[in-house]
Short mmCIF file of C-alpha atoms in Angstrom, two decimals:
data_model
loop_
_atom_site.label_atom_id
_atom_site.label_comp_id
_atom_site.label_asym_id
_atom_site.label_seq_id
_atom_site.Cartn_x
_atom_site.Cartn_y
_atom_site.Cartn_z
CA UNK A 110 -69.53 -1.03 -10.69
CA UNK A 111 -69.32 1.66 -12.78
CA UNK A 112 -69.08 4.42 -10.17
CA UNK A 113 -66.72 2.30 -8.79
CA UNK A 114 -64.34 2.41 -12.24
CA UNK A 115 -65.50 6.24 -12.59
CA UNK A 116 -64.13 7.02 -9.23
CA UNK A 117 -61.29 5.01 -9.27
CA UNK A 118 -60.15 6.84 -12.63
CA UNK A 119 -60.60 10.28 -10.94
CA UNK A 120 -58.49 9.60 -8.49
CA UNK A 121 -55.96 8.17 -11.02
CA UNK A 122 -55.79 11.77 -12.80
CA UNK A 123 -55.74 13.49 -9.76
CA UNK A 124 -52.47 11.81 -8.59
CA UNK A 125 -51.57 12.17 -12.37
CA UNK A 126 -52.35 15.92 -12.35
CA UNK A 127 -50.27 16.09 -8.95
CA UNK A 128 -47.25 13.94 -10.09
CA UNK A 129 -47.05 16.19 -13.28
CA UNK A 130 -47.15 19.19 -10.66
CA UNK A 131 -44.41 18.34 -8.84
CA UNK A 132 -42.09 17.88 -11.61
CA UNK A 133 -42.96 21.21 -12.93
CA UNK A 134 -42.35 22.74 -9.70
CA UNK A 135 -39.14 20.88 -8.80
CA UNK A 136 -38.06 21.93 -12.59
CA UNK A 137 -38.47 25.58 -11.77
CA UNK A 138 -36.83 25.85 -8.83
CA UNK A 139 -33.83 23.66 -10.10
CA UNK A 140 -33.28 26.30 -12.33
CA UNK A 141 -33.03 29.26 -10.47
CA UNK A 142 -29.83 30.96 -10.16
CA UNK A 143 -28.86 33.33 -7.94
CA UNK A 144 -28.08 37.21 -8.72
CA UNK A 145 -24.59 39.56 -8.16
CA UNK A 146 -22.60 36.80 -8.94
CA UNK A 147 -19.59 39.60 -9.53
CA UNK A 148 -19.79 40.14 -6.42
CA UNK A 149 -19.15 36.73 -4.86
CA UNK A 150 -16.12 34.69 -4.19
CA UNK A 151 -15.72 30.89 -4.31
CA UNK A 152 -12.21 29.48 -3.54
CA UNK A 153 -11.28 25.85 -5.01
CA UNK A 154 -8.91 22.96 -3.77
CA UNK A 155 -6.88 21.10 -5.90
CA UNK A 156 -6.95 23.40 -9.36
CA UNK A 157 -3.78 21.91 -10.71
CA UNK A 158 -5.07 20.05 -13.08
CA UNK A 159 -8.74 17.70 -13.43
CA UNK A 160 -11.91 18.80 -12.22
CA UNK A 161 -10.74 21.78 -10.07
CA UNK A 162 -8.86 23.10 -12.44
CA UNK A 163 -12.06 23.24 -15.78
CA UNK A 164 -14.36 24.75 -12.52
CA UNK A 165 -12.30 27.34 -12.06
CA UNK A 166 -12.15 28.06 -15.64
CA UNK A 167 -15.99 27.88 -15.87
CA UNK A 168 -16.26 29.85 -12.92
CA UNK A 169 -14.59 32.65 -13.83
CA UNK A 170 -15.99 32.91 -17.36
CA UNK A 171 -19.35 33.10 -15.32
CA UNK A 172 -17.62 36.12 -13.27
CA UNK A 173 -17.23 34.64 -9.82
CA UNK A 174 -13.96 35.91 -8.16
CA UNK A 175 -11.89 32.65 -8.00
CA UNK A 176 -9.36 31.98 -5.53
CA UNK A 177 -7.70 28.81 -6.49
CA UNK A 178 -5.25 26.69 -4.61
CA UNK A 179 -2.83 24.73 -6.43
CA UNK A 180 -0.08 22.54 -5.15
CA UNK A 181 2.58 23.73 -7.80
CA UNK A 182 3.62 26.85 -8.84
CA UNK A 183 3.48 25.27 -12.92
CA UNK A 184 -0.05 24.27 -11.91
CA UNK A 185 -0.85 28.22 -10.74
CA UNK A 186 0.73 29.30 -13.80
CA UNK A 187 -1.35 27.28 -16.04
CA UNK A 188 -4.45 28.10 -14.86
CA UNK A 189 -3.25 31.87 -14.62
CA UNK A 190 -2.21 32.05 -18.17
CA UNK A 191 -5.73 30.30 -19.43
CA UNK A 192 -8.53 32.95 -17.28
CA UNK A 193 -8.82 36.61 -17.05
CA UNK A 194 -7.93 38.63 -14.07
CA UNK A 195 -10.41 37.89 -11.37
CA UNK A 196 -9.18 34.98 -10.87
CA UNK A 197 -6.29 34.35 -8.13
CA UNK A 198 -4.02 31.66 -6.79
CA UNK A 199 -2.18 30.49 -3.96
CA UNK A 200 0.18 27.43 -3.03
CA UNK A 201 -2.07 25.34 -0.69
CA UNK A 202 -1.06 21.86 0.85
CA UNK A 203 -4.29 20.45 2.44
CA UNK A 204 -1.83 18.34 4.38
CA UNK A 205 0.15 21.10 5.54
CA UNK A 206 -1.75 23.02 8.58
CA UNK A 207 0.58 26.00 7.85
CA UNK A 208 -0.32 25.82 4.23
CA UNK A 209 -4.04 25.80 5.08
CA UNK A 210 -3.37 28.78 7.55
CA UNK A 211 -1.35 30.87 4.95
CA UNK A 212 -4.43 30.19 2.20
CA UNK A 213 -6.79 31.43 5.08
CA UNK A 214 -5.22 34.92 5.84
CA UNK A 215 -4.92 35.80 2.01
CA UNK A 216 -8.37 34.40 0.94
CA UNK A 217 -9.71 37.08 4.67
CA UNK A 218 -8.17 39.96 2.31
CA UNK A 219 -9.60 39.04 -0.76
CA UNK A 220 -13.19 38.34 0.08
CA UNK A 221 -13.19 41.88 2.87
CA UNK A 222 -16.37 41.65 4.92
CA UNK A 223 -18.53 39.75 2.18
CA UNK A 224 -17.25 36.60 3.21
CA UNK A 225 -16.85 33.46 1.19
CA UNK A 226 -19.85 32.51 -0.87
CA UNK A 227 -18.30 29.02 -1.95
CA UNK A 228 -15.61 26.57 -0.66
CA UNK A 229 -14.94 23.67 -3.11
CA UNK A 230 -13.27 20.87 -1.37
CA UNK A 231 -11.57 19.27 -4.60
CA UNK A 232 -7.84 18.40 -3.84
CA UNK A 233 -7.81 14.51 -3.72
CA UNK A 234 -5.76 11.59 -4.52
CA UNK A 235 -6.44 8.10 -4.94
CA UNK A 236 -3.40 5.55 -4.46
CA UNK A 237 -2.21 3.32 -3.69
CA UNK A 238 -5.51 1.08 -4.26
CA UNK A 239 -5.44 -2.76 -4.33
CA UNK A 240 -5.96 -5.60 -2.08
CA UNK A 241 -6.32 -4.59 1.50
CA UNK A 242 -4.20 -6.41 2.79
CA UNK A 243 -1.51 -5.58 0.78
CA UNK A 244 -1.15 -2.28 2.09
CA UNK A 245 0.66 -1.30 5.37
CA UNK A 246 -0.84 1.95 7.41
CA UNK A 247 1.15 4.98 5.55
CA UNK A 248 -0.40 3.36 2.65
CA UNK A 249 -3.85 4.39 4.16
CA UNK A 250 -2.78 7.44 6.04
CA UNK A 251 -1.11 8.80 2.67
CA UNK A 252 -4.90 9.05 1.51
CA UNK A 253 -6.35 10.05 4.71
CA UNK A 254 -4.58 13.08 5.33
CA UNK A 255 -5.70 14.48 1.60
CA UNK A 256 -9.16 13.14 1.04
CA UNK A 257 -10.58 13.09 4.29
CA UNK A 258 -8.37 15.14 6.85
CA UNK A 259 -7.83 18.01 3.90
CA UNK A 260 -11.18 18.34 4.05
CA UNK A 261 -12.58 18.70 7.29
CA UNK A 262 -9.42 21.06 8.01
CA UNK A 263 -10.20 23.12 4.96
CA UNK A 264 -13.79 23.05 5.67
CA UNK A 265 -13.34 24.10 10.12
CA UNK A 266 -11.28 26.78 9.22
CA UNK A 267 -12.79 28.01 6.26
CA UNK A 268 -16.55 27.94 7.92
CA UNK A 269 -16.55 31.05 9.43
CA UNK A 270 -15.92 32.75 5.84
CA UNK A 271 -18.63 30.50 4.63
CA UNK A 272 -21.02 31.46 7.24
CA UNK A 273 -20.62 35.03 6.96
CA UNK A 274 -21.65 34.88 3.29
CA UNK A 275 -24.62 32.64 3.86
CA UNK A 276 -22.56 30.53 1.03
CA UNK A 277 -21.63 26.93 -0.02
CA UNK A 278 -19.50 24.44 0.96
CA UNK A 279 -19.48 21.60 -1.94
CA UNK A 280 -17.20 18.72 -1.00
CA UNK A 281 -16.21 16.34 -3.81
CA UNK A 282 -17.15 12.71 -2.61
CA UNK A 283 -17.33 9.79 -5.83
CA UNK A 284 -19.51 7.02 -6.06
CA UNK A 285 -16.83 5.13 -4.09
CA UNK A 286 -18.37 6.70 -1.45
CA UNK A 287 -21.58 4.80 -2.19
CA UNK A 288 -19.69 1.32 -2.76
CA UNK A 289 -16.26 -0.31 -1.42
CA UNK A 290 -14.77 -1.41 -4.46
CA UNK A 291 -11.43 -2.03 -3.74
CA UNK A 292 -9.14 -1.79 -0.59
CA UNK A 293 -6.81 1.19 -0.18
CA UNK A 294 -7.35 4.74 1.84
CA UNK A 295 -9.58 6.15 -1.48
CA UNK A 296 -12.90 4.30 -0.29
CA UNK A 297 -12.74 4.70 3.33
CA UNK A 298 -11.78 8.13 2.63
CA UNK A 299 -14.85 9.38 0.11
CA UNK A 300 -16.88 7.28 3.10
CA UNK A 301 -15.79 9.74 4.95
CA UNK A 302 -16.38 12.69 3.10
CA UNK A 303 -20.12 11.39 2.55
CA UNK A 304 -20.61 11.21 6.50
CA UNK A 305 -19.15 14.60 7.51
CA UNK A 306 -21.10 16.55 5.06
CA UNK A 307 -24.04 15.08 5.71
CA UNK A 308 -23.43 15.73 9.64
CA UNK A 309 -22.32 19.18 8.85
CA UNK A 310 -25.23 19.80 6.53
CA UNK A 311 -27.61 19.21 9.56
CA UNK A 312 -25.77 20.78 12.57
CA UNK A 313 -25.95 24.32 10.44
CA UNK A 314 -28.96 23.85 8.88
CA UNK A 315 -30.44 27.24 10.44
CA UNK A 316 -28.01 29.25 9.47
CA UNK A 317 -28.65 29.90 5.76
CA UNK A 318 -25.06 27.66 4.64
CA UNK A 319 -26.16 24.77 2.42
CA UNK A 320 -23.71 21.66 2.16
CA UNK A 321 -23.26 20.21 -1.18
CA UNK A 322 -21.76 16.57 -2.46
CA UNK A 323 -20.83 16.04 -5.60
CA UNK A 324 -20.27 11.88 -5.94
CA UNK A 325 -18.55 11.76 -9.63
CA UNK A 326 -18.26 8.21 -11.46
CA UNK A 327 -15.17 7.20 -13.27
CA UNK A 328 -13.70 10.18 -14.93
CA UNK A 329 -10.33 10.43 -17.14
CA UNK A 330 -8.09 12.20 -14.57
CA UNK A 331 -4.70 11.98 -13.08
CA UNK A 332 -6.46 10.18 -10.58
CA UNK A 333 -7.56 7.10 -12.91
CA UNK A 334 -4.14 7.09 -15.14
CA UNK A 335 -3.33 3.80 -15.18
CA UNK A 336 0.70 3.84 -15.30
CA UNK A 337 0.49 5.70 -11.60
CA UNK A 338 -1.61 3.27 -10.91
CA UNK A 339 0.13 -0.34 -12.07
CA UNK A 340 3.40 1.01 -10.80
CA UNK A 341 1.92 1.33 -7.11
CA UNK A 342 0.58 -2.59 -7.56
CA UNK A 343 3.88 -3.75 -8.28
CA UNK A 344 5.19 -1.68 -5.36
CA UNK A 345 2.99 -3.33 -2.85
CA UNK A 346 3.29 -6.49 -4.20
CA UNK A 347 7.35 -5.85 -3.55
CA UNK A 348 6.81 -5.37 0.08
CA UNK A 349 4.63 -8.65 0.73
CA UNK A 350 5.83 -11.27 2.20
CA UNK A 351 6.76 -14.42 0.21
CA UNK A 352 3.82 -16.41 2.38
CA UNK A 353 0.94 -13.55 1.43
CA UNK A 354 2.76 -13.65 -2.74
CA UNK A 355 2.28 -17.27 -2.32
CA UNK A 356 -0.88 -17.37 -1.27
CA UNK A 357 -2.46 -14.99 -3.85
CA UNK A 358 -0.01 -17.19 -6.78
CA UNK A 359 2.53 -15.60 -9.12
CA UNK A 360 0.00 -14.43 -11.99
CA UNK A 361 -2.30 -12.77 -9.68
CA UNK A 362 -0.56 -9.21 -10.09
CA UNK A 363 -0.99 -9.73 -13.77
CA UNK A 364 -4.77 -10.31 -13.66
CA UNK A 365 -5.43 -7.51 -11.79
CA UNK A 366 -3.86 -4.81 -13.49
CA UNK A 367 -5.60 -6.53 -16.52
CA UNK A 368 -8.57 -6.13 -14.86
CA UNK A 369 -7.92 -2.70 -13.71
CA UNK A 370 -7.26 -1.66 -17.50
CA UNK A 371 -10.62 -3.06 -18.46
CA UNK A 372 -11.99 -0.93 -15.93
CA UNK A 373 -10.47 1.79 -16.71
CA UNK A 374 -10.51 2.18 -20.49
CA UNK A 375 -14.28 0.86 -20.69
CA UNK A 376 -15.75 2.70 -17.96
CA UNK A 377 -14.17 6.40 -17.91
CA UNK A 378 -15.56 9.41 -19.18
CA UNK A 379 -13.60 11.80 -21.20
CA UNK A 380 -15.63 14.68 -20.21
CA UNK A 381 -14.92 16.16 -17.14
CA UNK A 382 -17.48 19.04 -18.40
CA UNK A 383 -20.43 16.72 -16.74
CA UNK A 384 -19.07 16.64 -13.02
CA UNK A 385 -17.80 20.62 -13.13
CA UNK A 386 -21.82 21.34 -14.44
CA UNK A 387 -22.64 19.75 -10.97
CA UNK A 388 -20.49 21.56 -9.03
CA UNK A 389 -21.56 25.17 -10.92
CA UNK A 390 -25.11 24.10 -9.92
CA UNK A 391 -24.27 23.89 -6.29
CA UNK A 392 -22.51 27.25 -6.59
CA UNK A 393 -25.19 29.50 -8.84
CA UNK A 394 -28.43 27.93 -7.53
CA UNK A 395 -30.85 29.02 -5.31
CA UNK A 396 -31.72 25.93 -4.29
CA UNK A 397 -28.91 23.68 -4.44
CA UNK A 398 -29.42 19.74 -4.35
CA UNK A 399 -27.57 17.99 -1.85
CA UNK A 400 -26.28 15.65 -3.59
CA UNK A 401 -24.75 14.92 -7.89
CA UNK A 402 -24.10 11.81 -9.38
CA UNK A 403 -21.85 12.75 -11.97
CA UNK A 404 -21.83 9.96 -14.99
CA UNK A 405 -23.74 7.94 -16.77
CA UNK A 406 -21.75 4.88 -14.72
CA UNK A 407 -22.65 6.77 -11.66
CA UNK A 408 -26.34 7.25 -12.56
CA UNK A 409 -27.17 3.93 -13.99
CA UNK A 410 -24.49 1.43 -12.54
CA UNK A 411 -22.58 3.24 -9.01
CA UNK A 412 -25.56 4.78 -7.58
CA UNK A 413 -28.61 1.70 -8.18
CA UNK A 414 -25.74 -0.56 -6.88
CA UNK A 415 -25.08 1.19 -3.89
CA UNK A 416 -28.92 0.18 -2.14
CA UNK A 417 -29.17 -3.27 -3.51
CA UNK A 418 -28.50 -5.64 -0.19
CA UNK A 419 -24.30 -6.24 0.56
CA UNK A 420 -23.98 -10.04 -0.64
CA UNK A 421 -25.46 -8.52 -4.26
CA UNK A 422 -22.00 -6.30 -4.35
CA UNK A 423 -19.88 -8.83 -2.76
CA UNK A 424 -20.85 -11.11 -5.67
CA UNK A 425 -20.56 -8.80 -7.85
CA UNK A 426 -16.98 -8.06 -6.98
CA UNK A 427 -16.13 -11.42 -6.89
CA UNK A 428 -16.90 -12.44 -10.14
CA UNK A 429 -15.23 -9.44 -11.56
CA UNK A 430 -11.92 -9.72 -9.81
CA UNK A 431 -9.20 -12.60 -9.66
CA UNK A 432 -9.86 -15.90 -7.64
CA UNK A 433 -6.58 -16.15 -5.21
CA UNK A 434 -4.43 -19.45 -6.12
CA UNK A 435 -5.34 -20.19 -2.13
CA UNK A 436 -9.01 -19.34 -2.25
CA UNK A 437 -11.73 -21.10 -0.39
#
């Protein structure tokens, strides 16, 4: 019995000594960062304002040569007027193939025959959200064409760059992308984004370009103001028809934006700091992780939610949002 127990310990601090190990290991090389960083270039979608813009900020206070695309010219001007002068714009559509083509042919003279170390897919928007079945197909497509065709048309043409430099490609997913929480092109969209990285990830595996996603929780952006967002309900609850209004009952609207502003004001995170950290990880380390969860809601709440079995979230979602006047 006792050689049993003695045994039975040393094999106890054995996996101990081994757990402990790993961490240590996993710690270091977390923390390496890669060298010449002067020397690199990492362009940036969607720098008007939000996320893209702080990274590009960050980035070039690290010394990076920026290239960032903006969809205004007050938006360039902003973010020229706030970093020094290795940092660059351009006017970039990801909608626009033109506009994607244009960004290409300046960023091949800026970056020579060094190539692009990093290509942040960024540029996003998320409305109109609500009720699926209040929305009619430009209400997805409108989405679509930013969050998930943007990207893969960014990324194709962009690759070769990429490649060349042995770089990065870190496309900006959100725990939406993890868990359908509302209807809307947003969800189905960051679905997507989650899919082709992964799939690109693995068909260029060999060739020294690593594939990043950054999956950021609920973050105080243009993205999550509410007015945008409560003056798109009422516009899709205008075009419904008075049999779908009557089936959902007058006061429905009203409960879900009240709903939406509980959301909103008690889950998002004034510090946008904690999802551009992520994304400078991907960039300066030699061993980037494949994916961030940005947020202590995407961490502890987003994330844990996302494996539990799909009638956990569907009741979940149910008791959280309005009961239809018409419900079963």
């Amino acid at each position: 019995m006792y050689e049993y127990l003695s045994n039975n310990c040393t094999c106890t601090h054995i996996l101990g000594a081994f757990v402990l190990l790993w961490i240590l290991v996993w710690f270091y090389r977390d923390n390496l960062e890669i060298t010449k960083v002067s020397e690199k270039h990492v362009f940036v979608t969607g720098c008007d304002s939000g996320f893209g813009h702080l990274l590009c900020k960050r980035l070039d206070k690290r010394g990076f040569h920026v290239l960032a695309g903006c969809l205004t010219e007050k938006g360039a001007d902003d973010l020229k007027r706030a970093t020094g002068p290795f940092l660059k714009t351009c006017i970039l559509d990801v909608t626009s193939k033109a506009s994607i083509q244009k960004a290409l042919e300046w960023t091949k003279k800026e970056v020579g025959d060094k190539g692009l170390w990093g290509l942040v897919n960024n540029a996003g928007r998320s409305l109109p959200m609500g009720p699926s079945e209040w929305m009619k197909i430009e209400d997805f497509e409108s989405t679509l064409k930013v969050n998930m065709t943007g990207v893969i048309e960014m990324t194709m043409n962009f690759f070769p760059l990429v490649k060349k430099a042995r770089g990065r490609v870190v496309n900006v997913a959100s725990v939406l992308g993890r868990v359908a929480a509302n209807g809307g092109g947003y969800c189905i969209s960051k679905f997507a984004v989650e899919s082709f990285s992964d799939c690109l990830r693995r068909d260029i595996q060999n060739f020294g370009v690593n594939v990043c996603i950054i999956e950021p929780g609920f973050f105080k952006t243009q993205v999550t103001s509410l007015d945008p967002i409560e003056r798109e309900l009422h516009r899709l609850w205008n075009q419904l028809t008075p049999e779908v209004k009557e089936s959902y009952g007058d006061k429905y609207l009203d409960k879900y934006i009240k709903i939406q502003r509980l959301i909103m004001n008690t889950i998002c995170d004034s510090d946008l700091s904690k999802v551009t950290r992520c994304m400078e990880h991907a960039l300066l380390a030699v061993h980037p992780r494949t994916r961030y969860s940005a947020g202590w809601d995407a961490k502890l709440l987003w994330i844990p939610l996302s494996y539990m079995p799909a009638c956990v979230v569907d009741i979940a979602l149910k008791l959280v949002l309005p009961k239809p006047a018409k419900s079963v």
